[in-house]
Amino acid sequence: DVKVTQSSRYLVKRTGEKVFLECVQDMDHENMFWYRQDPGLGLRLIYFSYDVKMKEKGDIPEGYSVSREKKERFSLILESASTNQTSMYLCASSLIRDNQPQHFGDGTRLSIL
Amino acid sequence: GEDVEQSLFLSVREGDSSVINCTYTDSSSTYLYWYKQEPGAGLQLLTYIFSNMDMKQDQRLTVLLNKKDKHLSLRIADTQTGDSAIYFCAEKGYALNFGKGTSLLVTP
């Protein structure tokens, strides 16, 4: 079974802090994704990566950056956290072949005070 | 981009069938997916359908695809209280393009 593990289920940080959200997958997937989920807005793609050291902007990359130094790990970085980044963050991974679905972690609920 | 559309809420009685509808945007989508999200959890893949199919059945789940109308539906037979969750349809783009989710409430 595919396992996507997000390092924290709940996280509370302060405005202006640099925040790291970590995601690890154990199935040698090429693709990894970060989404945020907000009530009434559904899931929105922040960044994705299709290979080590490769990254692509999604629909809402502003205020975020990512790092993919190893194939199994994809980090989301909030450079200077703001209250409007309070959200549920979901990581996903998939094989690169076209028909392969994405597998999700359990999410990190991040609160910025 | 354009939105994948779903109704926001559905309430059914235990034992009845549930039908969740979705309208997607890209007629060239090769795969369409249904995900389930239980409270406080991530998204769990329920099923997916390839665009050259018009129906797929998997135990209590039936997926119907109408490519002409870009309409996808998920039918859950004999709905149970454990089926209460948010259901997302998604189409394959460069990532996945999700609908906003349908909250299914199953009452005893």
PDB file of C-alpha atoms in Angstrom:
ATOM      1  CA  ASP A   1       0.000   0.000   0.000  1.00  0.00           C
ATOM      2  CA  VAL A   2       1.184   3.499  -0.831  1.00  0.00           C
ATOM      3  CA  LYS A   3       2.088   5.568   2.188  1.00  0.00           C
ATOM      4  CA  VAL A   4       2.289   9.352   2.056  1.00  0.00           C
ATOM      5  CA  THR A   5       3.319  10.774   5.403  1.00  0.00           C
ATOM      6  CA  GLN A   6       3.043  14.404   6.415  1.00  0.00           C
ATOM      7  CA  SER A   7       5.224  15.311   9.346  1.00  0.00           C
ATOM      8  CA  SER A   8       2.593  17.103  11.440  1.00  0.00           C
ATOM      9  CA  ARG A   9      -1.192  16.794  11.714  1.00  0.00           C
ATOM     10  CA  TYR A  10      -1.528  20.167  13.480  1.00  0.00           C
ATOM     11  CA  LEU A  11       0.832  23.105  13.546  1.00  0.00           C
ATOM     12  CA  VAL A  12       0.558  26.565  15.083  1.00  0.00           C
ATOM     13  CA  LYS A  13       2.970  29.293  14.034  1.00  0.00           C
ATOM     14  CA  ARG A  14       3.221  33.064  14.290  1.00  0.00           C
ATOM     15  CA  THR A  15       2.998  35.697  11.597  1.00  0.00           C
ATOM     16  CA  GLY A  16       6.357  36.296   9.969  1.00  0.00           C
ATOM     17  CA  GLU A  17       7.853  32.916  10.862  1.00  0.00           C
ATOM     18  CA  LYS A  18       9.409  30.677   8.258  1.00  0.00           C
ATOM     19  CA  VAL A  19       7.416  27.450   8.220  1.00  0.00           C
ATOM     20  CA  PHE A  20       8.397  24.063   6.802  1.00  0.00           C
ATOM     21  CA  LEU A  21       5.851  21.357   5.963  1.00  0.00           C
ATOM     22  CA  GLU A  22       7.371  17.992   5.171  1.00  0.00           C
ATOM     23  CA  CYS A  23       6.000  15.141   3.094  1.00  0.00           C
ATOM     24  CA  VAL A  24       7.523  11.714   2.490  1.00  0.00           C
ATOM     25  CA  GLN A  25       6.293   8.922   0.228  1.00  0.00           C
ATOM     26  CA  ASP A  26       7.543   5.351   0.206  1.00  0.00           C
ATOM     27  CA  MET A  27       6.570   4.141  -3.263  1.00  0.00           C
ATOM     28  CA  ASP A  28       9.268   5.662  -5.452  1.00  0.00           C
ATOM     29  CA  HIS A  29       6.777   8.016  -7.096  1.00  0.00           C
ATOM     30  CA  GLU A  30       8.164  10.553  -9.518  1.00  0.00           C
ATOM     31  CA  ASN A  31       5.402  13.140  -9.035  1.00  0.00           C
ATOM     32  CA  MET A  32       4.682  14.977  -5.800  1.00  0.00           C
ATOM     33  CA  PHE A  33       2.163  17.738  -5.138  1.00  0.00           C
ATOM     34  CA  TRP A  34       1.168  20.282  -2.517  1.00  0.00           C
ATOM     35  CA  TYR A  35      -2.428  21.502  -2.259  1.00  0.00           C
ATOM     36  CA  ARG A  36      -4.253  23.678   0.196  1.00  0.00           C
ATOM     37  CA  GLN A  37      -7.868  23.069   1.082  1.00  0.00           C
ATOM     38  CA  ASP A  38     -10.184  25.827   2.264  1.00  0.00           C
ATOM     39  CA  PRO A  39     -13.943  25.769   2.929  1.00  0.00           C
ATOM     40  CA  GLY A  40     -15.883  26.738  -0.162  1.00  0.00           C
ATOM     41  CA  LEU A  41     -12.758  26.761  -2.345  1.00  0.00           C
ATOM     42  CA  GLY A  42     -11.956  23.057  -2.545  1.00  0.00           C
ATOM     43  CA  LEU A  43      -8.386  21.964  -3.269  1.00  0.00           C
ATOM     44  CA  ARG A  44      -6.008  24.327  -4.967  1.00  0.00           C
ATOM     45  CA  LEU A  45      -2.624  23.325  -6.310  1.00  0.00           C
ATOM     46  CA  ILE A  46       0.323  25.260  -4.880  1.00  0.00           C
ATOM     47  CA  TYR A  47       3.354  23.532  -6.429  1.00  0.00           C
ATOM     48  CA  PHE A  48       4.247  20.198  -7.905  1.00  0.00           C
ATOM     49  CA  SER A  49       7.409  18.336  -8.805  1.00  0.00           C
ATOM     50  CA  TYR A  50       7.972  15.602 -11.382  1.00  0.00           C
ATOM     51  CA  ASP A  51      11.570  14.819 -10.472  1.00  0.00           C
ATOM     52  CA  VAL A  52      14.302  15.552  -7.975  1.00  0.00           C
ATOM     53  CA  LYS A  53      15.233  19.248  -7.967  1.00  0.00           C
ATOM     54  CA  MET A  54      12.414  19.996 -10.427  1.00  0.00           C
ATOM     55  CA  LYS A  55       9.453  22.137  -9.464  1.00  0.00           C
ATOM     56  CA  GLU A  56       6.514  23.716 -11.234  1.00  0.00           C
ATOM     57  CA  LYS A  57       4.148  26.412 -10.025  1.00  0.00           C
ATOM     58  CA  GLY A  58       0.543  25.469  -9.550  1.00  0.00           C
ATOM     59  CA  ASP A  59      -2.430  27.798  -9.380  1.00  0.00           C
ATOM     60  CA  ILE A  60      -1.539  29.672  -6.163  1.00  0.00           C
ATOM     61  CA  PRO A  61       2.248  29.660  -5.627  1.00  0.00           C
ATOM     62  CA  GLU A  62       2.525  33.183  -4.162  1.00  0.00           C
ATOM     63  CA  GLY A  63       4.005  33.194  -0.676  1.00  0.00           C
ATOM     64  CA  TYR A  64       5.259  29.611  -0.955  1.00  0.00           C
ATOM     65  CA  SER A  65       8.342  27.790  -2.173  1.00  0.00           C
ATOM     66  CA  VAL A  66       9.236  24.103  -2.348  1.00  0.00           C
ATOM     67  CA  SER A  67      12.233  21.846  -2.162  1.00  0.00           C
ATOM     68  CA  ARG A  68      12.764  18.380  -3.650  1.00  0.00           C
ATOM     69  CA  GLU A  69      16.309  17.273  -2.814  1.00  0.00           C
ATOM     70  CA  LYS A  70      15.421  13.573  -2.642  1.00  0.00           C
ATOM     71  CA  LYS A  71      12.853  11.642  -4.616  1.00  0.00           C
ATOM     72  CA  GLU A  72      10.864  10.577  -1.568  1.00  0.00           C
ATOM     73  CA  ARG A  73      10.639  13.981   0.121  1.00  0.00           C
ATOM     74  CA  PHE A  74       8.841  17.158  -0.934  1.00  0.00           C
ATOM     75  CA  SER A  75       8.899  20.164   1.376  1.00  0.00           C
ATOM     76  CA  LEU A  76       6.596  23.169   1.317  1.00  0.00           C
ATOM     77  CA  ILE A  77       8.051  26.390   2.713  1.00  0.00           C
ATOM     78  CA  LEU A  78       6.159  29.458   3.841  1.00  0.00           C
ATOM     79  CA  GLU A  79       8.851  32.112   3.625  1.00  0.00           C
ATOM     80  CA  SER A  80       7.105  34.586   5.958  1.00  0.00           C
ATOM     81  CA  ALA A  81       3.865  33.158   7.263  1.00  0.00           C
ATOM     82  CA  SER A  82       0.747  35.287   7.134  1.00  0.00           C
ATOM     83  CA  THR A  83      -2.698  34.755   8.638  1.00  0.00           C
ATOM     84  CA  ASN A  84      -4.240  34.125   5.195  1.00  0.00           C
ATOM     85  CA  GLN A  85      -2.083  31.018   4.956  1.00  0.00           C
ATOM     86  CA  THR A  86      -4.049  29.375   7.750  1.00  0.00           C
ATOM     87  CA  SER A  87      -5.389  26.294   6.008  1.00  0.00           C
ATOM     88  CA  MET A  88      -5.333  22.535   5.593  1.00  0.00           C
ATOM     89  CA  TYR A  89      -2.312  21.484   3.511  1.00  0.00           C
ATOM     90  CA  LEU A  90      -2.400  18.213   1.611  1.00  0.00           C
ATOM     91  CA  CYS A  91       0.525  16.425   0.009  1.00  0.00           C
ATOM     92  CA  ALA A  92       0.083  13.835  -2.741  1.00  0.00           C
ATOM     93  CA  SER A  93       2.267  11.656  -4.919  1.00  0.00           C
ATOM     94  CA  SER A  94       1.849   9.582  -8.063  1.00  0.00           C
ATOM     95  CA  LEU A  95       3.752   7.641 -10.654  1.00  0.00           C
ATOM     96  CA  ILE A  96       4.527   9.608 -13.770  1.00  0.00           C
ATOM     97  CA  ARG A  97       2.511   7.363 -16.113  1.00  0.00           C
ATOM     98  CA  ASP A  98      -0.682   8.954 -17.348  1.00  0.00           C
ATOM     99  CA  ASN A  99      -3.224   6.659 -15.751  1.00  0.00           C
ATOM    100  CA  GLN A 100      -1.794   6.653 -12.260  1.00  0.00           C
ATOM    101  CA  PRO A 101      -3.919   8.293  -9.570  1.00  0.00           C
ATOM    102  CA  GLN A 102      -2.606  10.553  -6.836  1.00  0.00           C
ATOM    103  CA  HIS A 103      -2.269   9.231  -3.302  1.00  0.00           C
ATOM    104  CA  PHE A 104      -2.734  11.663  -0.443  1.00  0.00           C
ATOM    105  CA  GLY A 105      -1.340  12.138   3.028  1.00  0.00           C
ATOM    106  CA  ASP A 106      -3.610  12.864   5.989  1.00  0.00           C
ATOM    107  CA  GLY A 107      -3.015  16.598   5.830  1.00  0.00           C
ATOM    108  CA  THR A 108      -1.483  19.260   8.063  1.00  0.00           C
ATOM    109  CA  ARG A 109      -3.841  21.766   9.631  1.00  0.00           C
ATOM    110  CA  LEU A 110      -1.759  24.931   9.906  1.00  0.00           C
ATOM    111  CA  SER A 111      -2.820  27.916  11.979  1.00  0.00           C
ATOM    112  CA  ILE A 112      -0.947  31.213  11.686  1.00  0.00           C
ATOM    113  CA  LEU A 113      -1.553  33.541  14.639  1.00  0.00           C
TER     114      LEU A 113
ATOM    115  CA  GLY B   1      -9.140  27.914 -15.330  1.00  0.00           C
ATOM    116  CA  GLU B   2     -12.624  26.533 -15.661  1.00  0.00           C
ATOM    117  CA  ASP B   3     -14.221  24.836 -12.688  1.00  0.00           C
ATOM    118  CA  VAL B   4     -15.234  21.244 -12.162  1.00  0.00           C
ATOM    119  CA  GLU B   5     -18.766  21.558 -10.799  1.00  0.00           C
ATOM    120  CA  GLN B   6     -20.423  19.540  -8.071  1.00  0.00           C
ATOM    121  CA  SER B   7     -23.437  20.127  -5.895  1.00  0.00           C
ATOM    122  CA  LEU B   8     -22.316  20.991  -2.371  1.00  0.00           C
ATOM    123  CA  PHE B   9     -24.648  18.857  -0.236  1.00  0.00           C
ATOM    124  CA  LEU B  10     -26.585  15.626  -0.414  1.00  0.00           C
ATOM    125  CA  SER B  11     -28.602  13.954   2.346  1.00  0.00           C
ATOM    126  CA  VAL B  12     -29.906  10.393   2.103  1.00  0.00           C
ATOM    127  CA  ARG B  13     -31.384   7.806   4.429  1.00  0.00           C
ATOM    128  CA  GLU B  14     -29.402   4.747   5.399  1.00  0.00           C
ATOM    129  CA  GLY B  15     -30.070   1.907   2.958  1.00  0.00           C
ATOM    130  CA  ASP B  16     -31.035   4.213   0.071  1.00  0.00           C
ATOM    131  CA  SER B  17     -28.868   4.842  -2.986  1.00  0.00           C
ATOM    132  CA  SER B  18     -26.826   8.048  -3.250  1.00  0.00           C
ATOM    133  CA  VAL B  19     -26.007   9.695  -6.555  1.00  0.00           C
ATOM    134  CA  ILE B  20     -23.338  12.374  -6.644  1.00  0.00           C
ATOM    135  CA  ASN B  21     -23.035  14.331  -9.871  1.00  0.00           C
ATOM    136  CA  CYS B  22     -20.124  16.161 -11.432  1.00  0.00           C
ATOM    137  CA  THR B  23     -19.603  18.217 -14.566  1.00  0.00           C
ATOM    138  CA  TYR B  24     -16.018  18.402 -15.759  1.00  0.00           C
ATOM    139  CA  THR B  25     -14.394  20.820 -18.128  1.00  0.00           C
ATOM    140  CA  ASP B  26     -11.873  19.154 -20.394  1.00  0.00           C
ATOM    141  CA  SER B  27     -13.262  16.858 -23.051  1.00  0.00           C
ATOM    142  CA  SER B  28      -9.764  15.503 -23.645  1.00  0.00           C
ATOM    143  CA  SER B  29      -9.427  14.263 -20.044  1.00  0.00           C
ATOM    144  CA  THR B  30      -8.303  10.667 -20.243  1.00  0.00           C
ATOM    145  CA  TYR B  31      -9.060   9.727 -16.655  1.00  0.00           C
ATOM    146  CA  LEU B  32     -11.669  10.907 -14.198  1.00  0.00           C
ATOM    147  CA  TYR B  33     -11.485  10.172 -10.493  1.00  0.00           C
ATOM    148  CA  TRP B  34     -13.627  10.003  -7.394  1.00  0.00           C
ATOM    149  CA  TYR B  35     -12.037  10.654  -4.011  1.00  0.00           C
ATOM    150  CA  LYS B  36     -13.534  10.420  -0.513  1.00  0.00           C
ATOM    151  CA  GLN B  37     -12.495  12.595   2.430  1.00  0.00           C
ATOM    152  CA  GLU B  38     -13.546  11.683   5.947  1.00  0.00           C
ATOM    153  CA  PRO B  39     -13.416  14.350   8.682  1.00  0.00           C
ATOM    154  CA  GLY B  40      -9.884  15.401   9.565  1.00  0.00           C
ATOM    155  CA  ALA B  41      -8.304  13.083   7.013  1.00  0.00           C
ATOM    156  CA  GLY B  42      -6.703  13.302   3.595  1.00  0.00           C
ATOM    157  CA  LEU B  43      -8.287  12.187   0.345  1.00  0.00           C
ATOM    158  CA  GLN B  44      -8.763   8.505  -0.342  1.00  0.00           C
ATOM    159  CA  LEU B  45      -9.037   7.295  -3.932  1.00  0.00           C
ATOM    160  CA  LEU B  46     -12.362   5.520  -4.396  1.00  0.00           C
ATOM    161  CA  THR B  47     -12.367   4.700  -8.068  1.00  0.00           C
ATOM    162  CA  TYR B  48     -11.482   6.045 -11.475  1.00  0.00           C
ATOM    163  CA  ILE B  49     -12.745   5.608 -15.004  1.00  0.00           C
ATOM    164  CA  PHE B  50     -10.983   5.786 -18.307  1.00  0.00           C
ATOM    165  CA  SER B  51     -12.599   8.075 -20.856  1.00  0.00           C
ATOM    166  CA  ASN B  52     -13.313   5.293 -23.349  1.00  0.00           C
ATOM    167  CA  MET B  53     -15.638   3.630 -20.836  1.00  0.00           C
ATOM    168  CA  ASP B  54     -19.159   4.718 -20.028  1.00  0.00           C
ATOM    169  CA  MET B  55     -19.640   2.683 -16.871  1.00  0.00           C
ATOM    170  CA  LYS B  56     -17.559   1.077 -14.188  1.00  0.00           C
ATOM    171  CA  GLN B  57     -18.839  -0.948 -11.244  1.00  0.00           C
ATOM    172  CA  ASP B  58     -16.900  -1.776  -8.119  1.00  0.00           C
ATOM    173  CA  GLN B  59     -18.934  -3.459  -5.364  1.00  0.00           C
ATOM    174  CA  ARG B  60     -21.406  -0.811  -4.106  1.00  0.00           C
ATOM    175  CA  LEU B  61     -19.974   1.899  -6.353  1.00  0.00           C
ATOM    176  CA  THR B  62     -21.090   2.589  -9.912  1.00  0.00           C
ATOM    177  CA  VAL B  63     -19.488   5.307 -12.013  1.00  0.00           C
ATOM    178  CA  LEU B  64     -21.302   6.595 -15.096  1.00  0.00           C
ATOM    179  CA  LEU B  65     -19.606   8.759 -17.706  1.00  0.00           C
ATOM    180  CA  ASN B  66     -21.375  10.800 -20.373  1.00  0.00           C
ATOM    181  CA  LYS B  67     -18.600  12.229 -22.519  1.00  0.00           C
ATOM    182  CA  LYS B  68     -20.931  14.178 -24.771  1.00  0.00           C
ATOM    183  CA  ASP B  69     -22.248  16.195 -21.817  1.00  0.00           C
ATOM    184  CA  LYS B  70     -18.977  15.988 -19.811  1.00  0.00           C
ATOM    185  CA  HIS B  71     -20.996  14.533 -16.943  1.00  0.00           C
ATOM    186  CA  LEU B  72     -19.733  12.071 -14.365  1.00  0.00           C
ATOM    187  CA  SER B  73     -21.742  10.471 -11.583  1.00  0.00           C
ATOM    188  CA  LEU B  74     -21.025   8.238  -8.605  1.00  0.00           C
ATOM    189  CA  ARG B  75     -23.769   5.982  -7.323  1.00  0.00           C
ATOM    190  CA  ILE B  76     -23.411   4.374  -3.917  1.00  0.00           C
ATOM    191  CA  ALA B  77     -25.825   1.500  -3.376  1.00  0.00           C
ATOM    192  CA  ASP B  78     -27.183   0.659   0.094  1.00  0.00           C
ATOM    193  CA  THR B  79     -25.643   3.792   1.604  1.00  0.00           C
ATOM    194  CA  GLN B  80     -24.344   3.386   5.155  1.00  0.00           C
ATOM    195  CA  THR B  81     -23.609   5.939   7.879  1.00  0.00           C
ATOM    196  CA  GLY B  82     -19.904   5.243   7.315  1.00  0.00           C
ATOM    197  CA  ASP B  83     -20.305   6.648   3.816  1.00  0.00           C
ATOM    198  CA  SER B  84     -20.868  10.122   5.292  1.00  0.00           C
ATOM    199  CA  ALA B  85     -17.943  12.166   3.963  1.00  0.00           C
ATOM    200  CA  ILE B  86     -16.996  14.700   1.314  1.00  0.00           C
ATOM    201  CA  TYR B  87     -16.721  13.297  -2.206  1.00  0.00           C
ATOM    202  CA  PHE B  88     -14.550  14.960  -4.828  1.00  0.00           C
ATOM    203  CA  CYS B  89     -14.520  14.358  -8.519  1.00  0.00           C
ATOM    204  CA  ALA B  90     -11.337  15.241 -10.373  1.00  0.00           C
ATOM    205  CA  GLU B  91     -10.138  15.359 -13.942  1.00  0.00           C
ATOM    206  CA  LYS B  92      -6.579  14.780 -15.017  1.00  0.00           C
ATOM    207  CA  GLY B  93      -4.782  17.914 -16.076  1.00  0.00           C
ATOM    208  CA  TYR B  94      -1.077  18.587 -15.441  1.00  0.00           C
ATOM    209  CA  ALA B  95      -2.034  17.812 -11.854  1.00  0.00           C
ATOM    210  CA  LEU B  96      -5.613  17.047 -10.869  1.00  0.00           C
ATOM    211  CA  ASN B  97      -8.403  19.568 -11.270  1.00  0.00           C
ATOM    212  CA  PHE B  98     -10.824  19.011  -8.388  1.00  0.00           C
ATOM    213  CA  GLY B  99     -14.402  19.968  -7.859  1.00  0.00           C
ATOM    214  CA  LYS B 100     -15.240  21.689  -4.564  1.00  0.00           C
ATOM    215  CA  GLY B 101     -16.641  18.479  -3.119  1.00  0.00           C
ATOM    216  CA  THR B 102     -20.091  17.153  -2.222  1.00  0.00           C
ATOM    217  CA  SER B 103     -20.826  16.632   1.478  1.00  0.00           C
ATOM    218  CA  LEU B 104     -22.844  13.437   1.829  1.00  0.00           C
ATOM    219  CA  LEU B 105     -24.843  13.046   5.032  1.00  0.00           C
ATOM    220  CA  VAL B 106     -26.373   9.651   5.715  1.00  0.00           C
ATOM    221  CA  THR B 107     -29.133   9.638   8.325  1.00  0.00           C
ATOM    222  CA  PRO B 108     -30.354   6.552  10.176  1.00  0.00           C
TER     223      PRO B 108
END
